[in-house]
mmCIF file with all atom_site columns, C-alpha atoms in Angstrom:
data_model
loop_
_atom_site.group_PDB
_atom_site.id
_atom_site.type_symbol
_atom_site.label_atom_id
_atom_site.label_alt_id
_atom_site.label_comp_id
_atom_site.label_asym_id
_atom_site.label_entity_id
_atom_site.label_seq_id
_atom_site.pdbx_PDB_ins_code
_atom_site.Cartn_x
_atom_site.Cartn_y
_atom_site.Cartn_z
_atom_site.occupancy
_atom_site.B_iso_or_equiv
_atom_site.pdbx_formal_charge
_atom_site.auth_seq_id
_atom_site.auth_comp_id
_atom_site.auth_asym_id
_atom_site.auth_atom_id
_atom_site.pdbx_PDB_model_num
ATOM 1   C CA . MET A 1 1   ? -66.842 21.152 -7.134  1.00 0.00 ? 1   MET A CA 1
ATOM 2   C CA . LYS A 1 2   ? -67.706 21.157 -10.842 1.00 0.00 ? 2   LYS A CA 1
ATOM 3   C CA . ARG A 1 3   ? -64.062 21.704 -11.727 1.00 0.00 ? 3   ARG A CA 1
ATOM 4   C CA . VAL A 1 4   ? -63.086 18.653 -9.649  1.00 0.00 ? 4   VAL A CA 1
ATOM 5   C CA . TYR A 1 5   ? -65.839 16.578 -11.257 1.00 0.00 ? 5   TYR A CA 1
ATOM 6   C CA . ASP A 1 6   ? -64.807 17.668 -14.761 1.00 0.00 ? 6   ASP A CA 1
ATOM 7   C CA . PHE A 1 7   ? -61.145 16.844 -14.092 1.00 0.00 ? 7   PHE A CA 1
ATOM 8   C CA . LEU A 1 8   ? -61.922 13.371 -12.732 1.00 0.00 ? 8   LEU A CA 1
ATOM 9   C CA . LYS A 1 9   ? -64.320 12.611 -15.606 1.00 0.00 ? 9   LYS A CA 1
ATOM 10  C CA . LYS A 1 10  ? -61.709 13.689 -18.143 1.00 0.00 ? 10  LYS A CA 1
ATOM 11  C CA . ALA A 1 11  ? -59.076 11.526 -16.448 1.00 0.00 ? 11  ALA A CA 1
ATOM 12  C CA . GLY A 1 12  ? -61.340 8.492  -16.648 1.00 0.00 ? 12  GLY A CA 1
ATOM 13  C CA . VAL A 1 13  ? -59.205 6.691  -14.083 1.00 0.00 ? 13  VAL A CA 1
ATOM 14  C CA . TYR A 1 14  ? -58.168 8.120  -10.748 1.00 0.00 ? 14  TYR A CA 1
ATOM 15  C CA . TYR A 1 15  ? -56.395 6.534  -7.809  1.00 0.00 ? 15  TYR A CA 1
ATOM 16  C CA . LEU A 1 16  ? -58.113 6.223  -4.440  1.00 0.00 ? 16  LEU A CA 1
ATOM 17  C CA . ALA A 1 17  ? -55.970 5.928  -1.314  1.00 0.00 ? 17  ALA A CA 1
ATOM 18  C CA . THR A 1 18  ? -57.372 4.593  1.933   1.00 0.00 ? 18  THR A CA 1
ATOM 19  C CA . ALA A 1 19  ? -55.716 3.276  5.094   1.00 0.00 ? 19  ALA A CA 1
ATOM 20  C CA . GLU A 1 20  ? -55.697 -0.234 6.485   1.00 0.00 ? 20  GLU A CA 1
ATOM 21  C CA . GLY A 1 21  ? -54.255 0.163  9.959   1.00 0.00 ? 21  GLY A CA 1
ATOM 22  C CA . ASP A 1 22  ? -50.922 1.857  9.361   1.00 0.00 ? 22  ASP A CA 1
ATOM 23  C CA . GLN A 1 23  ? -50.667 0.665  5.742   1.00 0.00 ? 23  GLN A CA 1
ATOM 24  C CA . PRO A 1 24  ? -51.795 2.931  2.876   1.00 0.00 ? 24  PRO A CA 1
ATOM 25  C CA . ARG A 1 25  ? -53.800 1.181  0.134   1.00 0.00 ? 25  ARG A CA 1
ATOM 26  C CA . VAL A 1 26  ? -54.123 2.663  -3.364  1.00 0.00 ? 26  VAL A CA 1
ATOM 27  C CA . ARG A 1 27  ? -56.151 1.350  -6.261  1.00 0.00 ? 27  ARG A CA 1
ATOM 28  C CA . PRO A 1 28  ? -57.581 2.619  -9.570  1.00 0.00 ? 28  PRO A CA 1
ATOM 29  C CA . PHE A 1 29  ? -61.198 3.746  -9.675  1.00 0.00 ? 29  PHE A CA 1
ATOM 30  C CA . GLY A 1 30  ? -63.304 5.114  -12.495 1.00 0.00 ? 30  GLY A CA 1
ATOM 31  C CA . THR A 1 31  ? -66.616 6.232  -11.019 1.00 0.00 ? 31  THR A CA 1
ATOM 32  C CA . VAL A 1 32  ? -67.437 9.797  -10.095 1.00 0.00 ? 32  VAL A CA 1
ATOM 33  C CA . ASN A 1 33  ? -70.943 11.176 -10.082 1.00 0.00 ? 33  ASN A CA 1
ATOM 34  C CA . GLU A 1 34  ? -72.625 14.417 -9.061  1.00 0.00 ? 34  GLU A CA 1
ATOM 35  C CA . PHE A 1 35  ? -75.863 13.872 -7.144  1.00 0.00 ? 35  PHE A CA 1
ATOM 36  C CA . GLU A 1 36  ? -77.784 16.449 -5.128  1.00 0.00 ? 36  GLU A CA 1
ATOM 37  C CA . GLY A 1 37  ? -74.853 18.862 -5.149  1.00 0.00 ? 37  GLY A CA 1
ATOM 38  C CA . ARG A 1 38  ? -72.251 16.366 -3.927  1.00 0.00 ? 38  ARG A CA 1
ATOM 39  C CA . LEU A 1 39  ? -69.538 14.293 -5.585  1.00 0.00 ? 39  LEU A CA 1
ATOM 40  C CA . TYR A 1 40  ? -69.893 10.525 -5.203  1.00 0.00 ? 40  TYR A CA 1
ATOM 41  C CA . ILE A 1 41  ? -67.782 7.444  -5.830  1.00 0.00 ? 41  ILE A CA 1
ATOM 42  C CA . GLN A 1 42  ? -68.913 3.808  -5.880  1.00 0.00 ? 42  GLN A CA 1
ATOM 43  C CA . THR A 1 43  ? -67.597 0.471  -4.634  1.00 0.00 ? 43  THR A CA 1
ATOM 44  C CA . GLY A 1 44  ? -68.912 -2.863 -3.412  1.00 0.00 ? 44  GLY A CA 1
ATOM 45  C CA . LYS A 1 45  ? -69.435 -3.765 0.237   1.00 0.00 ? 45  LYS A CA 1
ATOM 46  C CA . VAL A 1 46  ? -67.535 -7.037 -0.297  1.00 0.00 ? 46  VAL A CA 1
ATOM 47  C CA . LYS A 1 47  ? -64.349 -5.175 -1.266  1.00 0.00 ? 47  LYS A CA 1
ATOM 48  C CA . PRO A 1 48  ? -61.552 -4.194 1.145   1.00 0.00 ? 48  PRO A CA 1
ATOM 49  C CA . THR A 1 49  ? -62.153 -0.535 0.222   1.00 0.00 ? 49  THR A CA 1
ATOM 50  C CA . SER A 1 50  ? -65.537 -0.693 1.952   1.00 0.00 ? 50  SER A CA 1
ATOM 51  C CA . ARG A 1 51  ? -64.095 -2.136 5.153   1.00 0.00 ? 51  ARG A CA 1
ATOM 52  C CA . GLN A 1 52  ? -61.220 0.358  5.158   1.00 0.00 ? 52  GLN A CA 1
ATOM 53  C CA . LEU A 1 53  ? -63.566 3.331  4.776   1.00 0.00 ? 53  LEU A CA 1
ATOM 54  C CA . ALA A 1 54  ? -65.802 2.024  7.566   1.00 0.00 ? 54  ALA A CA 1
ATOM 55  C CA . GLU A 1 55  ? -62.762 2.015  9.873   1.00 0.00 ? 55  GLU A CA 1
ATOM 56  C CA . ASN A 1 56  ? -61.336 5.331  8.647   1.00 0.00 ? 56  ASN A CA 1
ATOM 57  C CA . PRO A 1 57  ? -63.352 7.531  6.247   1.00 0.00 ? 57  PRO A CA 1
ATOM 58  C CA . LYS A 1 58  ? -60.391 9.758  5.356   1.00 0.00 ? 58  LYS A CA 1
ATOM 59  C CA . ALA A 1 59  ? -59.229 9.240  1.800   1.00 0.00 ? 59  ALA A CA 1
ATOM 60  C CA . GLU A 1 60  ? -57.289 10.873 -1.005  1.00 0.00 ? 60  GLU A CA 1
ATOM 61  C CA . ILE A 1 61  ? -57.855 10.782 -4.728  1.00 0.00 ? 61  ILE A CA 1
ATOM 62  C CA . CYS A 1 62  ? -55.228 11.547 -7.347  1.00 0.00 ? 62  CYS A CA 1
ATOM 63  C CA . ALA A 1 63  ? -55.529 11.826 -11.136 1.00 0.00 ? 63  ALA A CA 1
ATOM 64  C CA . PHE A 1 64  ? -53.318 13.036 -13.996 1.00 0.00 ? 64  PHE A CA 1
ATOM 65  C CA . VAL A 1 65  ? -54.486 14.575 -17.297 1.00 0.00 ? 65  VAL A CA 1
ATOM 66  C CA . ASP A 1 66  ? -52.544 16.439 -19.990 1.00 0.00 ? 66  ASP A CA 1
ATOM 67  C CA . GLY A 1 67  ? -49.588 17.334 -17.766 1.00 0.00 ? 67  GLY A CA 1
ATOM 68  C CA . ALA A 1 68  ? -51.745 18.457 -14.833 1.00 0.00 ? 68  ALA A CA 1
ATOM 69  C CA . TRP A 1 69  ? -52.831 16.572 -11.745 1.00 0.00 ? 69  TRP A CA 1
ATOM 70  C CA . ILE A 1 70  ? -55.324 16.823 -8.947  1.00 0.00 ? 70  ILE A CA 1
ATOM 71  C CA . ARG A 1 71  ? -55.222 15.608 -5.365  1.00 0.00 ? 71  ARG A CA 1
ATOM 72  C CA . VAL A 1 72  ? -58.482 15.517 -3.425  1.00 0.00 ? 72  VAL A CA 1
ATOM 73  C CA . ALA A 1 73  ? -58.365 15.042 0.335   1.00 0.00 ? 73  ALA A CA 1
ATOM 74  C CA . CYS A 1 74  ? -61.761 14.228 1.855   1.00 0.00 ? 74  CYS A CA 1
ATOM 75  C CA . GLU A 1 75  ? -63.863 12.131 4.131   1.00 0.00 ? 75  GLU A CA 1
ATOM 76  C CA . LEU A 1 76  ? -66.035 9.620  2.287   1.00 0.00 ? 76  LEU A CA 1
ATOM 77  C CA . VAL A 1 77  ? -69.510 9.294  3.789   1.00 0.00 ? 77  VAL A CA 1
ATOM 78  C CA . GLU A 1 78  ? -71.745 6.376  2.848   1.00 0.00 ? 78  GLU A CA 1
ATOM 79  C CA . ASP A 1 79  ? -75.145 7.232  1.382   1.00 0.00 ? 79  ASP A CA 1
ATOM 80  C CA . ASP A 1 80  ? -77.296 4.116  1.583   1.00 0.00 ? 80  ASP A CA 1
ATOM 81  C CA . ARG A 1 81  ? -80.283 5.625  -0.244  1.00 0.00 ? 81  ARG A CA 1
ATOM 82  C CA . VAL A 1 82  ? -81.500 3.765  -3.304  1.00 0.00 ? 82  VAL A CA 1
ATOM 83  C CA . GLU A 1 83  ? -81.761 7.096  -5.167  1.00 0.00 ? 83  GLU A CA 1
ATOM 84  C CA . ALA A 1 84  ? -78.038 7.817  -4.717  1.00 0.00 ? 84  ALA A CA 1
ATOM 85  C CA . LYS A 1 85  ? -77.069 4.314  -5.840  1.00 0.00 ? 85  LYS A CA 1
ATOM 86  C CA . LYS A 1 86  ? -79.424 4.488  -8.824  1.00 0.00 ? 86  LYS A CA 1
ATOM 87  C CA . SER A 1 87  ? -77.991 7.838  -9.900  1.00 0.00 ? 87  SER A CA 1
ATOM 88  C CA . MET A 1 88  ? -74.483 6.351  -9.898  1.00 0.00 ? 88  MET A CA 1
ATOM 89  C CA . LEU A 1 89  ? -75.496 3.223  -11.790 1.00 0.00 ? 89  LEU A CA 1
ATOM 90  C CA . ASP A 1 90  ? -77.480 5.254  -14.314 1.00 0.00 ? 90  ASP A CA 1
ATOM 91  C CA . ALA A 1 91  ? -74.317 7.291  -14.940 1.00 0.00 ? 91  ALA A CA 1
ATOM 92  C CA . TYR A 1 92  ? -72.284 4.059  -15.353 1.00 0.00 ? 92  TYR A CA 1
ATOM 93  C CA . PRO A 1 93  ? -74.677 1.513  -16.916 1.00 0.00 ? 93  PRO A CA 1
ATOM 94  C CA . ASP A 1 94  ? -71.845 -0.965 -17.587 1.00 0.00 ? 94  ASP A CA 1
ATOM 95  C CA . LEU A 1 95  ? -71.682 -1.536 -13.814 1.00 0.00 ? 95  LEU A CA 1
ATOM 96  C CA . ARG A 1 96  ? -75.204 -2.963 -13.827 1.00 0.00 ? 96  ARG A CA 1
ATOM 97  C CA . GLY A 1 97  ? -73.761 -6.367 -14.727 1.00 0.00 ? 97  GLY A CA 1
ATOM 98  C CA . MET A 1 98  ? -72.186 -6.466 -11.249 1.00 0.00 ? 98  MET A CA 1
ATOM 99  C CA . TYR A 1 99  ? -74.259 -4.023 -9.184  1.00 0.00 ? 99  TYR A CA 1
ATOM 100 C CA . ASN A 1 100 ? -77.874 -3.068 -8.616  1.00 0.00 ? 100 ASN A CA 1
ATOM 101 C CA . GLU A 1 101 ? -79.240 -0.225 -6.490  1.00 0.00 ? 101 GLU A CA 1
ATOM 102 C CA . ASN A 1 102 ? -81.410 -2.745 -4.629  1.00 0.00 ? 102 ASN A CA 1
ATOM 103 C CA . ASP A 1 103 ? -78.730 -5.326 -3.862  1.00 0.00 ? 103 ASP A CA 1
ATOM 104 C CA . SER A 1 104 ? -76.864 -5.635 -0.563  1.00 0.00 ? 104 SER A CA 1
ATOM 105 C CA . ASN A 1 105 ? -73.462 -4.994 -2.162  1.00 0.00 ? 105 ASN A CA 1
ATOM 106 C CA . THR A 1 106 ? -73.662 -1.647 -4.011  1.00 0.00 ? 106 THR A CA 1
ATOM 107 C CA . GLN A 1 107 ? -72.202 1.185  -1.979  1.00 0.00 ? 107 GLN A CA 1
ATOM 108 C CA . VAL A 1 108 ? -71.841 4.883  -2.779  1.00 0.00 ? 108 VAL A CA 1
ATOM 109 C CA . PHE A 1 109 ? -69.954 7.523  -0.826  1.00 0.00 ? 109 PHE A CA 1
ATOM 110 C CA . TYR A 1 110 ? -70.014 11.293 -1.088  1.00 0.00 ? 110 TYR A CA 1
ATOM 111 C CA . MET A 1 111 ? -67.059 13.571 -0.445  1.00 0.00 ? 111 MET A CA 1
ATOM 112 C CA . GLN A 1 112 ? -67.271 15.689 2.696   1.00 0.00 ? 112 GLN A CA 1
ATOM 113 C CA . ASN A 1 113 ? -64.817 18.272 4.091   1.00 0.00 ? 113 ASN A CA 1
ATOM 114 C CA . ALA A 1 114 ? -63.034 18.066 0.761   1.00 0.00 ? 114 ALA A CA 1
ATOM 115 C CA . SER A 1 115 ? -60.179 20.103 -0.625  1.00 0.00 ? 115 SER A CA 1
ATOM 116 C CA . ALA A 1 116 ? -58.777 19.710 -4.116  1.00 0.00 ? 116 ALA A CA 1
ATOM 117 C CA . THR A 1 117 ? -55.292 20.784 -5.118  1.00 0.00 ? 117 THR A CA 1
ATOM 118 C CA . PHE A 1 118 ? -54.689 21.415 -8.824  1.00 0.00 ? 118 PHE A CA 1
ATOM 119 C CA . SER A 1 119 ? -51.049 21.283 -9.937  1.00 0.00 ? 119 SER A CA 1
ATOM 120 C CA . ALA A 1 120 ? -48.977 21.314 -13.105 1.00 0.00 ? 120 ALA A CA 1
ATOM 121 C CA . PHE A 1 121 ? -45.305 21.831 -13.832 1.00 0.00 ? 121 PHE A CA 1
ATOM 122 C CA . GLY A 1 122 ? -44.569 25.495 -14.393 1.00 0.00 ? 122 GLY A CA 1
ATOM 123 C CA . ARG A 1 123 ? -47.857 26.685 -12.925 1.00 0.00 ? 123 ARG A CA 1
ATOM 124 C CA . GLU A 1 124 ? -48.844 27.822 -9.476  1.00 0.00 ? 124 GLU A CA 1
ATOM 125 C CA . THR A 1 125 ? -50.701 25.287 -7.340  1.00 0.00 ? 125 THR A CA 1
ATOM 126 C CA . GLU A 1 126 ? -54.324 26.114 -6.553  1.00 0.00 ? 126 GLU A CA 1
ATOM 127 C CA . THR A 1 127 ? -56.436 24.621 -3.756  1.00 0.00 ? 127 THR A CA 1
ATOM 128 C CA . VAL A 1 128 ? -60.217 24.779 -3.548  1.00 0.00 ? 128 VAL A CA 1
ATOM 129 C CA . ALA A 1 129 ? -62.526 23.532 -0.798  1.00 0.00 ? 129 ALA A CA 1
ATOM 130 C CA . PHE A 1 130 ? -65.943 22.050 -1.409  1.00 0.00 ? 130 PHE A CA 1
#
């Protein structure tokens, strides 16, 4: 899990894919946080991402750094605890202009049943579960 976290942090931006009915939806994200031994992402409840994950929690994340890329397949599980939201916002203080751990909009999800595939041209692909 630490290797996945480190890769996503180094990338800065990753792409999150969700499903809306039979239509894939992909958008850039930049939040990843480790809290209580799990990897978390953050969004707002008013965004389509939130609605899509409520209907289908399966998601994929993809990022590219220095000629290598990662794909993470997982289920994203909402954690509505203030402590989880606060941990995320403490890690990304710039988000506090739009989000607060006590508001009705801030939403964090942890990765469950996750597998990460690390790839690069000329190297063997490696998959890890976490």
